[in-house]
mmCIF file with all atom_site columns, C-alpha atoms in Angstrom:
data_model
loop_
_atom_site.group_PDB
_atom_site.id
_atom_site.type_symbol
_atom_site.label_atom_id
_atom_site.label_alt_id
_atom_site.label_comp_id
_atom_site.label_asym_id
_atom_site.label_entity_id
_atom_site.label_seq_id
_atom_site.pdbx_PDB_ins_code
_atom_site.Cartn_x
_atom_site.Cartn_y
_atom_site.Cartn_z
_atom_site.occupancy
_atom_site.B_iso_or_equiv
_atom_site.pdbx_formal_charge
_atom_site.auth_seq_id
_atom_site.auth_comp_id
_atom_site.auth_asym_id
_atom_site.auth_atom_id
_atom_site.pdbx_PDB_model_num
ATOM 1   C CA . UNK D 1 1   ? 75.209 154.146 -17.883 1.00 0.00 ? 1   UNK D CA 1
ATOM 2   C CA . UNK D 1 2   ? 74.935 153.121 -21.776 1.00 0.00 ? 2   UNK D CA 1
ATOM 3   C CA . UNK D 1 3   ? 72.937 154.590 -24.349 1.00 0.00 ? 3   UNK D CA 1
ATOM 4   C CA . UNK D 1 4   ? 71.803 151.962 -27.115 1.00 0.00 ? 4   UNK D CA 1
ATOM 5   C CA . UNK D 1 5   ? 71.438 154.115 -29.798 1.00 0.00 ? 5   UNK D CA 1
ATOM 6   C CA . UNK D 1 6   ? 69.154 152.216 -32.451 1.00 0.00 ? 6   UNK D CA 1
ATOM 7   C CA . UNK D 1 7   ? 69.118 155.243 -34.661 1.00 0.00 ? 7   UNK D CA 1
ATOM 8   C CA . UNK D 1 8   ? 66.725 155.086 -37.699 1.00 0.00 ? 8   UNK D CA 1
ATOM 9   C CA . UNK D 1 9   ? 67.074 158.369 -39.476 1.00 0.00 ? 9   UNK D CA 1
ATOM 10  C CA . UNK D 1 10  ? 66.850 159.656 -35.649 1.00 0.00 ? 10  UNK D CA 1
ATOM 11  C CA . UNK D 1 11  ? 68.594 162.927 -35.786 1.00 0.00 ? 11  UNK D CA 1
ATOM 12  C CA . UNK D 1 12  ? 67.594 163.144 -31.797 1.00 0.00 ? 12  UNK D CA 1
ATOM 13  C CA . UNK D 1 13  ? 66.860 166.332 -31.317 1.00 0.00 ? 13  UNK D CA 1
ATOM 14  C CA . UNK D 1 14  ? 70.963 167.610 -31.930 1.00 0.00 ? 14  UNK D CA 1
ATOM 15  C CA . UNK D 1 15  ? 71.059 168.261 -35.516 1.00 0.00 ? 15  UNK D CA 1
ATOM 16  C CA . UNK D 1 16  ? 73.388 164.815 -36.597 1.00 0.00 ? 16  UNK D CA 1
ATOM 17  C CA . UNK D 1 17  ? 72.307 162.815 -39.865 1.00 0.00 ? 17  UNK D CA 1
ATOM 18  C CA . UNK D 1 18  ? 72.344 159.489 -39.143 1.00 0.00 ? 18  UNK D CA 1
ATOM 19  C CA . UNK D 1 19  ? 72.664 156.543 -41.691 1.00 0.00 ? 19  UNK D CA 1
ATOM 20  C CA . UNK D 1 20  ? 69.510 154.271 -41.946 1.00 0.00 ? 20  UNK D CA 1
ATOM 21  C CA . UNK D 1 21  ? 70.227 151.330 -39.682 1.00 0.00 ? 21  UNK D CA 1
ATOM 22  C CA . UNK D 1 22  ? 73.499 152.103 -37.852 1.00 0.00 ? 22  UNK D CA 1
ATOM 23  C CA . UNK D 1 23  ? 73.680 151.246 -34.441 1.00 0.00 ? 23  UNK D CA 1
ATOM 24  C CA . UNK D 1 24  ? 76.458 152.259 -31.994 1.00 0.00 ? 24  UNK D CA 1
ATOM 25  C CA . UNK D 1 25  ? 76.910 152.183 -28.250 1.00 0.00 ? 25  UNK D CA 1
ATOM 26  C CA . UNK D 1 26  ? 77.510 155.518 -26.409 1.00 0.00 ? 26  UNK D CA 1
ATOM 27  C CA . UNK D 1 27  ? 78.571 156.261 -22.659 1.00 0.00 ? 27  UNK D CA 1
ATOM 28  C CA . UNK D 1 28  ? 77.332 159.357 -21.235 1.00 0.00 ? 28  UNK D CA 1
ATOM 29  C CA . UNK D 1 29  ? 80.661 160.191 -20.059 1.00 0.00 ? 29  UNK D CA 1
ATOM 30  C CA . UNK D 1 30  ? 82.004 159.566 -23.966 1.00 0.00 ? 30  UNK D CA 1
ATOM 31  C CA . UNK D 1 31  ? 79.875 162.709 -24.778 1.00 0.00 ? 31  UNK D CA 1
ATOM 32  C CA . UNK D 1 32  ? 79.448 164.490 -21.959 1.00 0.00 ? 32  UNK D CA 1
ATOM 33  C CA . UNK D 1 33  ? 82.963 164.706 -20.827 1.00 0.00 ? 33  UNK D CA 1
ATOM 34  C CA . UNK D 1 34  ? 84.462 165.577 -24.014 1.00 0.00 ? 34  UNK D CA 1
ATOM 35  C CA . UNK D 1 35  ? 87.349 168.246 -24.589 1.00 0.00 ? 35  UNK D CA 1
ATOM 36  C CA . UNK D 1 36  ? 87.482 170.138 -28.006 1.00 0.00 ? 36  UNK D CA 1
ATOM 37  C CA . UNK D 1 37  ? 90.951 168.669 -28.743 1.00 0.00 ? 37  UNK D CA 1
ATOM 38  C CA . UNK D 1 38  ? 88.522 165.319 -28.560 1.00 0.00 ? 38  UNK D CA 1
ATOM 39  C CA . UNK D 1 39  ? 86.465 166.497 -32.111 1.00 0.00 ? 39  UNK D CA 1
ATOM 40  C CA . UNK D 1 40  ? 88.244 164.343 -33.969 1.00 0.00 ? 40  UNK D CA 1
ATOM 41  C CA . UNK D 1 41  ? 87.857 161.133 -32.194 1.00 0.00 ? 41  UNK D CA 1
ATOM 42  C CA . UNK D 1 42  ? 84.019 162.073 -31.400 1.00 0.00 ? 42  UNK D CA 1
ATOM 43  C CA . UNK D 1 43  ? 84.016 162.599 -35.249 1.00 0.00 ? 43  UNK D CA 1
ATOM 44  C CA . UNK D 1 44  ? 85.743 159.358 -36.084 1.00 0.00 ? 44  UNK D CA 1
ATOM 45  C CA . UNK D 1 45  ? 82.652 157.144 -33.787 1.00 0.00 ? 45  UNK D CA 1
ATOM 46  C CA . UNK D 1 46  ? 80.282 158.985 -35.106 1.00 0.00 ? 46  UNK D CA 1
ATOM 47  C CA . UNK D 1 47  ? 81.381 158.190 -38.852 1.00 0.00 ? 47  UNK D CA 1
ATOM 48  C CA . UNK D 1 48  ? 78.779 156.003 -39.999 1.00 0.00 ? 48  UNK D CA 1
ATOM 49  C CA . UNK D 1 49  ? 78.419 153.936 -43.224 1.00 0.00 ? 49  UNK D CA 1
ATOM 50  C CA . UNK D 1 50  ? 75.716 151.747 -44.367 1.00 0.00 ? 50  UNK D CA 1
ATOM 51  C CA . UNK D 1 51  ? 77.168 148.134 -45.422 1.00 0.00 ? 51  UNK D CA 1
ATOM 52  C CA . UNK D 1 52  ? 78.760 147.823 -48.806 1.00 0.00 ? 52  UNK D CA 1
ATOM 53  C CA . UNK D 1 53  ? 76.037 145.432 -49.909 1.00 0.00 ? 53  UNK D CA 1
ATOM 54  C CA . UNK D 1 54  ? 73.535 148.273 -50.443 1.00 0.00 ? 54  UNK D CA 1
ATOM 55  C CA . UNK D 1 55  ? 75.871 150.514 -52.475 1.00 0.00 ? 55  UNK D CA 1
ATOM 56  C CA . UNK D 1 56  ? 74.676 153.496 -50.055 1.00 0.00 ? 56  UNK D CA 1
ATOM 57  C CA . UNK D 1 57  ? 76.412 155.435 -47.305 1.00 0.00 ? 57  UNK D CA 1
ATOM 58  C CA . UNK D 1 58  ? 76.593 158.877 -45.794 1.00 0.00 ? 58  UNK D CA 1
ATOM 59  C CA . UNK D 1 59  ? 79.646 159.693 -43.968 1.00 0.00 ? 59  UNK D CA 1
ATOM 60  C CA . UNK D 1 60  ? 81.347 163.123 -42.712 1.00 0.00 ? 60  UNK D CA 1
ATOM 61  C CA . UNK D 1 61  ? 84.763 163.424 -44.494 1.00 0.00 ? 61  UNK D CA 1
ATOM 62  C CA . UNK D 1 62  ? 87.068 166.436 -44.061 1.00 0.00 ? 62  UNK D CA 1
ATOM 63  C CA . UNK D 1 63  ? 83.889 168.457 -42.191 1.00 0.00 ? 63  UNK D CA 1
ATOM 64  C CA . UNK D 1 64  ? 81.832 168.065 -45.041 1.00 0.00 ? 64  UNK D CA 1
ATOM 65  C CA . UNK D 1 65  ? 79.072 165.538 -45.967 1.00 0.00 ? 65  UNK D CA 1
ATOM 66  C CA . UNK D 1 66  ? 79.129 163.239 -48.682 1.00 0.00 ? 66  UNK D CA 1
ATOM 67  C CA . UNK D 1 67  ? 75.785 160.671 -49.287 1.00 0.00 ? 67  UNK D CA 1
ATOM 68  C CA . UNK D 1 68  ? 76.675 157.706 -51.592 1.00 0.00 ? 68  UNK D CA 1
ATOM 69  C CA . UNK D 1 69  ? 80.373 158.920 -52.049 1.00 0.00 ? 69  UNK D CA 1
ATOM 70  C CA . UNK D 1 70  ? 79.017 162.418 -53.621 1.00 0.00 ? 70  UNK D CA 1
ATOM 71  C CA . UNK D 1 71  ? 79.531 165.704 -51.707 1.00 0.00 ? 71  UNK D CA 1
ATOM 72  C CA . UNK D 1 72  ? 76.438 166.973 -50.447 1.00 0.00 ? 72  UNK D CA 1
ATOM 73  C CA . UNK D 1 73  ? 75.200 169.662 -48.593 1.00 0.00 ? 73  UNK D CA 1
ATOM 74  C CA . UNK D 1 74  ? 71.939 169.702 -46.814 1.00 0.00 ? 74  UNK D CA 1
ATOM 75  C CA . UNK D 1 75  ? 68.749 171.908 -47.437 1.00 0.00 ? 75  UNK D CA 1
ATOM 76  C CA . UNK D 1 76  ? 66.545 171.604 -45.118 1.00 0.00 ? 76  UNK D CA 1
ATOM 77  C CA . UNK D 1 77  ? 62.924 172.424 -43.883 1.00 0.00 ? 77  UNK D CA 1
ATOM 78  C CA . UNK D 1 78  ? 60.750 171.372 -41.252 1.00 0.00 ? 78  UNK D CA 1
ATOM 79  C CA . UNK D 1 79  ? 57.161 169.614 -41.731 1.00 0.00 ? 79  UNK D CA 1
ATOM 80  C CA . UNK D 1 80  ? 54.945 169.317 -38.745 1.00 0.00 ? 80  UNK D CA 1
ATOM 81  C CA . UNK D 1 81  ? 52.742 165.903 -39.799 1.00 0.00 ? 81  UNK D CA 1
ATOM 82  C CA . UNK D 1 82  ? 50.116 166.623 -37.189 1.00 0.00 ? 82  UNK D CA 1
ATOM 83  C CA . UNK D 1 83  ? 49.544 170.181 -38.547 1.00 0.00 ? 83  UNK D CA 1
ATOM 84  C CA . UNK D 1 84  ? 49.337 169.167 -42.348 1.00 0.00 ? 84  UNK D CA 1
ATOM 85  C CA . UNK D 1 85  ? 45.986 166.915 -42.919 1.00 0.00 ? 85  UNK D CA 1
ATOM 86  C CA . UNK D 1 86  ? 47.684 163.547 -44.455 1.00 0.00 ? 86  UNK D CA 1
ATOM 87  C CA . UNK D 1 87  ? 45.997 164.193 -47.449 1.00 0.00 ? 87  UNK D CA 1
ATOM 88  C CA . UNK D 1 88  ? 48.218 166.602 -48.682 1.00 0.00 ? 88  UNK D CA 1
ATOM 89  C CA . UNK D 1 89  ? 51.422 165.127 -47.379 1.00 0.00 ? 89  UNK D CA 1
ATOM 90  C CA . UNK D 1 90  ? 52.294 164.462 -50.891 1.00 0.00 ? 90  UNK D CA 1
ATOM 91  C CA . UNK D 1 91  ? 51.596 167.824 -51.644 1.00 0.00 ? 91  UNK D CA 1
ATOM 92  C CA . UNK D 1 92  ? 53.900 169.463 -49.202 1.00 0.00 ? 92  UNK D CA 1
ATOM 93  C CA . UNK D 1 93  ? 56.569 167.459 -49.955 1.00 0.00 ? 93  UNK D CA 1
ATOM 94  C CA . UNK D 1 94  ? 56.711 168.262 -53.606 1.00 0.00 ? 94  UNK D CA 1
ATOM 95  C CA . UNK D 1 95  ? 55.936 171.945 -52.674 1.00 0.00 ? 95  UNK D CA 1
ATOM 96  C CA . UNK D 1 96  ? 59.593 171.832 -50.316 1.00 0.00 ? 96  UNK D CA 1
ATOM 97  C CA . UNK D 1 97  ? 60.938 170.421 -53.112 1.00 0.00 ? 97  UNK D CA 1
ATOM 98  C CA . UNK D 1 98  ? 60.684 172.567 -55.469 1.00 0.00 ? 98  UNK D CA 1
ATOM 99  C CA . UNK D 1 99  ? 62.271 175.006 -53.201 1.00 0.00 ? 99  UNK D CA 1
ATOM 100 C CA . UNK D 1 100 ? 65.288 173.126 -53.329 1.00 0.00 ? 100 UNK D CA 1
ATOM 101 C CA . UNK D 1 101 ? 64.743 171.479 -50.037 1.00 0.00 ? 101 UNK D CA 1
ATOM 102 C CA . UNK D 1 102 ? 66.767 167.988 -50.027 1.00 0.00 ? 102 UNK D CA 1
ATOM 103 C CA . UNK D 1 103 ? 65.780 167.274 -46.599 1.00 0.00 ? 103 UNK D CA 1
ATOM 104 C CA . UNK D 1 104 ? 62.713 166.875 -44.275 1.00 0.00 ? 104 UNK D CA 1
ATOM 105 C CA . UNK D 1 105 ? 63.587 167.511 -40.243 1.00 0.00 ? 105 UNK D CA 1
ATOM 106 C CA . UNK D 1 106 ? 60.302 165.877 -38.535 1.00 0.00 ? 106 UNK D CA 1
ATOM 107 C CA . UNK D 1 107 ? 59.687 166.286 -35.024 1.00 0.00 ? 107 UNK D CA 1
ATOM 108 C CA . UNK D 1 108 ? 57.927 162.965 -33.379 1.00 0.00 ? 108 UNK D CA 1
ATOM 109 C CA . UNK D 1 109 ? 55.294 165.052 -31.197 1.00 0.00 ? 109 UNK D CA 1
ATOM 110 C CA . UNK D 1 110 ? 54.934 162.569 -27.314 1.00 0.00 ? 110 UNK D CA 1
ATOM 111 C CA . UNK D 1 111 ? 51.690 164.138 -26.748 1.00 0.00 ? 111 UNK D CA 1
ATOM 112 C CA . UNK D 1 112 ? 50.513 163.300 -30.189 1.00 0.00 ? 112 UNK D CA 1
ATOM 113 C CA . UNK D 1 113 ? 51.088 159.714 -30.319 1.00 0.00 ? 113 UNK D CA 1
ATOM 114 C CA . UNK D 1 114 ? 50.249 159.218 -25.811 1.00 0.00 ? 114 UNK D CA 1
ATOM 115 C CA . UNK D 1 115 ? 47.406 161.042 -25.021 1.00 0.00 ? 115 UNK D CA 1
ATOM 116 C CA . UNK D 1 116 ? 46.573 159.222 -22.542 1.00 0.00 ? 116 UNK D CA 1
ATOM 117 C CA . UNK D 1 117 ? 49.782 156.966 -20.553 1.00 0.00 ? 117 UNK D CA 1
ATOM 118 C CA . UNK D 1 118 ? 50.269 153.654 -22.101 1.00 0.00 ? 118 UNK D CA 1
ATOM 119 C CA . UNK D 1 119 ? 48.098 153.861 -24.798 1.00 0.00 ? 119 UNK D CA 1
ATOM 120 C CA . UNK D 1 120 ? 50.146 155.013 -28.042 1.00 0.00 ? 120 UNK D CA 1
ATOM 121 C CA . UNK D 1 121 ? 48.410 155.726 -31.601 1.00 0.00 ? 121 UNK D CA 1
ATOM 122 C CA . UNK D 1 122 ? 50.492 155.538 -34.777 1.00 0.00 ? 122 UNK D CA 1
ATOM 123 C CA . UNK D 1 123 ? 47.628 155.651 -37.343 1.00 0.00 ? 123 UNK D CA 1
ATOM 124 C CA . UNK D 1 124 ? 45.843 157.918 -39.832 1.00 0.00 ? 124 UNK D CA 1
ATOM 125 C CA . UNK D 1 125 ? 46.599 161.328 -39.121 1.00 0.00 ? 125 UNK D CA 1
ATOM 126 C CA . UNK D 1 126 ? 49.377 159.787 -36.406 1.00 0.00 ? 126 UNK D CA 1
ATOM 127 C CA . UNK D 1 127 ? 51.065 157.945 -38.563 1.00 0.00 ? 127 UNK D CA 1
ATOM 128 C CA . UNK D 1 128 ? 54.552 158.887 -38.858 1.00 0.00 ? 128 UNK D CA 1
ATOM 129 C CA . UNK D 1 129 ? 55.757 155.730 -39.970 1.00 0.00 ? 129 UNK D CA 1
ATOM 130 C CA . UNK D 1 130 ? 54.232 156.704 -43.218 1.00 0.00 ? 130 UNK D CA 1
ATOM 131 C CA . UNK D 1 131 ? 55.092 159.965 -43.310 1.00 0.00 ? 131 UNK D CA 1
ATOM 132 C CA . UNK D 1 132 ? 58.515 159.580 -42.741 1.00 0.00 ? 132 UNK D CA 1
ATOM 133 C CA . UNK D 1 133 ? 58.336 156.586 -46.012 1.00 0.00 ? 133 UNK D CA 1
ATOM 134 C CA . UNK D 1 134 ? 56.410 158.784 -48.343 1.00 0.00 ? 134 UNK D CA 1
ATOM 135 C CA . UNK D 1 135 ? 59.099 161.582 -47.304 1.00 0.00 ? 135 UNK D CA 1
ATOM 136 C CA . UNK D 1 136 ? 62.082 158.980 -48.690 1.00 0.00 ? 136 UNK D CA 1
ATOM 137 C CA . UNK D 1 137 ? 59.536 158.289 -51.439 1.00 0.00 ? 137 UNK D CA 1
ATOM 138 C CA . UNK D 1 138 ? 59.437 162.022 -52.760 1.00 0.00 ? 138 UNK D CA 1
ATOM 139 C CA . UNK D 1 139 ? 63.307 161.373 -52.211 1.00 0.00 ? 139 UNK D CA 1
ATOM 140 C CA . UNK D 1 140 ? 64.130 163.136 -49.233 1.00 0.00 ? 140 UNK D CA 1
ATOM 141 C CA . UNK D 1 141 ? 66.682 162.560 -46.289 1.00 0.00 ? 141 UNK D CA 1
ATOM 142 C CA . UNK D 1 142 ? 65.247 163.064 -42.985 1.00 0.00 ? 142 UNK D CA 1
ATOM 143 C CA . UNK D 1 143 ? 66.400 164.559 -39.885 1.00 0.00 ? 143 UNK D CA 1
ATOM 144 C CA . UNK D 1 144 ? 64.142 162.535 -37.171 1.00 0.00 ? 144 UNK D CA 1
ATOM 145 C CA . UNK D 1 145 ? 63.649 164.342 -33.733 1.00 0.00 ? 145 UNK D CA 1
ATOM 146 C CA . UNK D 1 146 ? 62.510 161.895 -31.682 1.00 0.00 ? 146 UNK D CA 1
ATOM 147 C CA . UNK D 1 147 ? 62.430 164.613 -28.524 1.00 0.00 ? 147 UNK D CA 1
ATOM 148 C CA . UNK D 1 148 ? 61.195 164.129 -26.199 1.00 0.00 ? 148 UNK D CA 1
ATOM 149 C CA . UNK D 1 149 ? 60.995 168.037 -25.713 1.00 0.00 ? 149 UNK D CA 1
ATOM 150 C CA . UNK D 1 150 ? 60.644 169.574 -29.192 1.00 0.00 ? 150 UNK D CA 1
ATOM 151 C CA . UNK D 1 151 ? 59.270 173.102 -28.840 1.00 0.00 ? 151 UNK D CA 1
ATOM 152 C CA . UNK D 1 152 ? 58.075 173.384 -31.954 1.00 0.00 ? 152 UNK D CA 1
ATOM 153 C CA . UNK D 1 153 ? 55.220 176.009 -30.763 1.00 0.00 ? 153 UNK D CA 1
ATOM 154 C CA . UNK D 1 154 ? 53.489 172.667 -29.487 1.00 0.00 ? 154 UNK D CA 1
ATOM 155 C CA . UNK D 1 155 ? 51.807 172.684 -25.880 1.00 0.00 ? 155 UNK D CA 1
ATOM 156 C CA . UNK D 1 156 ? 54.133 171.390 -22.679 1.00 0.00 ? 156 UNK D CA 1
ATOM 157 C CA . UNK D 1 157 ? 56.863 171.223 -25.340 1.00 0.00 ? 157 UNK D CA 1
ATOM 158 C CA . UNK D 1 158 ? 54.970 167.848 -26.655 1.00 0.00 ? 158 UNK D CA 1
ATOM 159 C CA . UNK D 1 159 ? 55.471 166.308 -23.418 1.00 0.00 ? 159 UNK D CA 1
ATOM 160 C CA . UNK D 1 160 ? 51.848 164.415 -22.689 1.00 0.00 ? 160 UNK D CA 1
ATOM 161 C CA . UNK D 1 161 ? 49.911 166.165 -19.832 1.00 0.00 ? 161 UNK D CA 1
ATOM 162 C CA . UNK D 1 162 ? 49.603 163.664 -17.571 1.00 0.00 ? 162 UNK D CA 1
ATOM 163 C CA . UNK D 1 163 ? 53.314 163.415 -16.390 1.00 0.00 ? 163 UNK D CA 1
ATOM 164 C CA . UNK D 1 164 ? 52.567 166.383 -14.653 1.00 0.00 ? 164 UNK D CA 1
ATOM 165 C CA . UNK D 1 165 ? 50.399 164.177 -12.297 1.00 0.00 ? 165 UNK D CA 1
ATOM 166 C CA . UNK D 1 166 ? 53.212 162.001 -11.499 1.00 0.00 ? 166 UNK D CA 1
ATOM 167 C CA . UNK D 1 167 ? 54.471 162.727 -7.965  1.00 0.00 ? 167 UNK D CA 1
ATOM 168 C CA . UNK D 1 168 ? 57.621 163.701 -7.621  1.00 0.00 ? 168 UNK D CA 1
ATOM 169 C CA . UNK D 1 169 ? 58.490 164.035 -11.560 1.00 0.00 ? 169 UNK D CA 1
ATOM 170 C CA . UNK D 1 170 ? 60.701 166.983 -13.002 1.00 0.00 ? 170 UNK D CA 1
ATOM 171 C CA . UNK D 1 171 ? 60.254 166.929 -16.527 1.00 0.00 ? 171 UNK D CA 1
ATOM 172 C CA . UNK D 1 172 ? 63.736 167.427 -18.583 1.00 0.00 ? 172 UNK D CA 1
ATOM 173 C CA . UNK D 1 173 ? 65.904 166.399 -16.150 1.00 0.00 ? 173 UNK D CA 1
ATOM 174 C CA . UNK D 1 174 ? 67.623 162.883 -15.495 1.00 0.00 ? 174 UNK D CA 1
ATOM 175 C CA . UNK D 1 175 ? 64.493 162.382 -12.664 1.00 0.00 ? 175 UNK D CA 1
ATOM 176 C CA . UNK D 1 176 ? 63.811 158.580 -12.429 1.00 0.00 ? 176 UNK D CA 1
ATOM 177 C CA . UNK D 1 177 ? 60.079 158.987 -13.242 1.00 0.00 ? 177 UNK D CA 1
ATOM 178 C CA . UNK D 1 178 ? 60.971 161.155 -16.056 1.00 0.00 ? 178 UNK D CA 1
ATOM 179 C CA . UNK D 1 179 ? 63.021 159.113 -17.570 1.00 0.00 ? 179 UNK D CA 1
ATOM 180 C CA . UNK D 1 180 ? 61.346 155.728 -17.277 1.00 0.00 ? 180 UNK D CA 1
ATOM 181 C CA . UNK D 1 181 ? 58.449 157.531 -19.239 1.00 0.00 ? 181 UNK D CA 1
ATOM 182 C CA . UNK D 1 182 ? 60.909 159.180 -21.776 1.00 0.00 ? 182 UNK D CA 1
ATOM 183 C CA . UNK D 1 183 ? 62.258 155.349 -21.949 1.00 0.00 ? 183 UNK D CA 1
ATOM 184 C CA . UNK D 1 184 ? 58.738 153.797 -22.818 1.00 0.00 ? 184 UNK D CA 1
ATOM 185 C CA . UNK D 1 185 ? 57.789 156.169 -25.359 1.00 0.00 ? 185 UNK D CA 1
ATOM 186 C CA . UNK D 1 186 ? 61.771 155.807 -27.087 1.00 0.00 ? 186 UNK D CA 1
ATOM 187 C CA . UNK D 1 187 ? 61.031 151.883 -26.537 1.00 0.00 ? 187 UNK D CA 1
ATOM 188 C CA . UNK D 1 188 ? 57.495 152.413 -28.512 1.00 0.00 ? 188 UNK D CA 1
ATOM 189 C CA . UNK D 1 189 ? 58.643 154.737 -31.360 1.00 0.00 ? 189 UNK D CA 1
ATOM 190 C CA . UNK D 1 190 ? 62.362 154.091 -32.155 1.00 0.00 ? 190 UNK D CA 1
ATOM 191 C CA . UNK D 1 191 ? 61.785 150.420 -32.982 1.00 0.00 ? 191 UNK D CA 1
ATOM 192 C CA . UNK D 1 192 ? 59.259 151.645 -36.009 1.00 0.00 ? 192 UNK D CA 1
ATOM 193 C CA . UNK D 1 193 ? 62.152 153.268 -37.842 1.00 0.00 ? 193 UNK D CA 1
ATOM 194 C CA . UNK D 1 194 ? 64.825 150.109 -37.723 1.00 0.00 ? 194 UNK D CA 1
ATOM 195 C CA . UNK D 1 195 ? 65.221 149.138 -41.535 1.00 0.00 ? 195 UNK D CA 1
#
């Protein structure tokens, strides 16, 4: 099996920075099978750099980060968009700021965004598209967890309600049903954070 990773600024749920726009293709087995004498190679795929057209890249060199050829170490915070009214987005982020935050880890909340199955909302309040711009606006990195389990103090995990009405599903595991719904709702969000 092959994992197209399409990763935006996906950090997906493990705590890896991703560059804007790089893509890579990733066997299960690459990752899952992997030895500790293998950190080096594993470190070596995952190096990612944006194209030397746009000047930018962020890259892990001697198990530190550098962004745009600078070292750079990451402050982060987390900022729920469902539980901050979009008005005061802005606000927030220049609050984290001036904390010395440098960058924004956003969970992408399933139940949110499917309330009901097959019918996804990504505006006003659910509109993480924007958030996740005005966030690189207020110049911020951001760590993007796509989930689709993300804790986060959030109901069912943010897994919608209504796979629990699916017969036969067991949620967070590599079930079929569970997975063909975890595969719709990647297939309807990743796509909005491809450069």
């Amino acid at each position: 099996m092959r994992f197209e990773l399409s990763l935006a600024c996906a950090a997906l749920s493990c705590g890896v920075i991703v560059t804007i726009g790089a893509e890579q293709s990733v066997s299960a087995g690459d990752i899952q099978g992997a030895e500790t004498d293998d950190v080096e190679r594993l470190q070596a795929r995952g190096r990612r750099e944006v194209p030397p057209e746009t000047g930018r890249s962020f890259v892990v060199r001697n198990d530190a980060f550098e962004k745009d050829g600078v070292p750079f170490i990451v402050r982060s915070g987390s900022l729920h968009y469902p539980r901050i009214p979009r008005e005061y987005w802005r606000d927030r982020f220049r609050r984290v700021k001036a904390l010395g935050i440098n960058t924004i880890t956003a969970y992408i909340f399933w139940s949110f965004h499917e309330e009901q199955e097959g019918v996804f909302d990504f505006t006003g309040q659910k509109d993480v598209v924007e958030f996740i711009t005005m966030a690189g606006k207020e110049g911020f990195l951001v760590l993007l967890r796509p989930g689709p389990y993300i804790c986060g103090e959030w109901d069912l995990g943010g897994l919608p309600w209504w796979l629990l009405a699916k017969p036969g599903i067991k949620l967070r595991t590599w079930n079929a049903p569970y997975i063909a719904a975890v595969d719709k709702f990647w297939g309807e969000v990743l796509p909005k954070f491809k450069p």
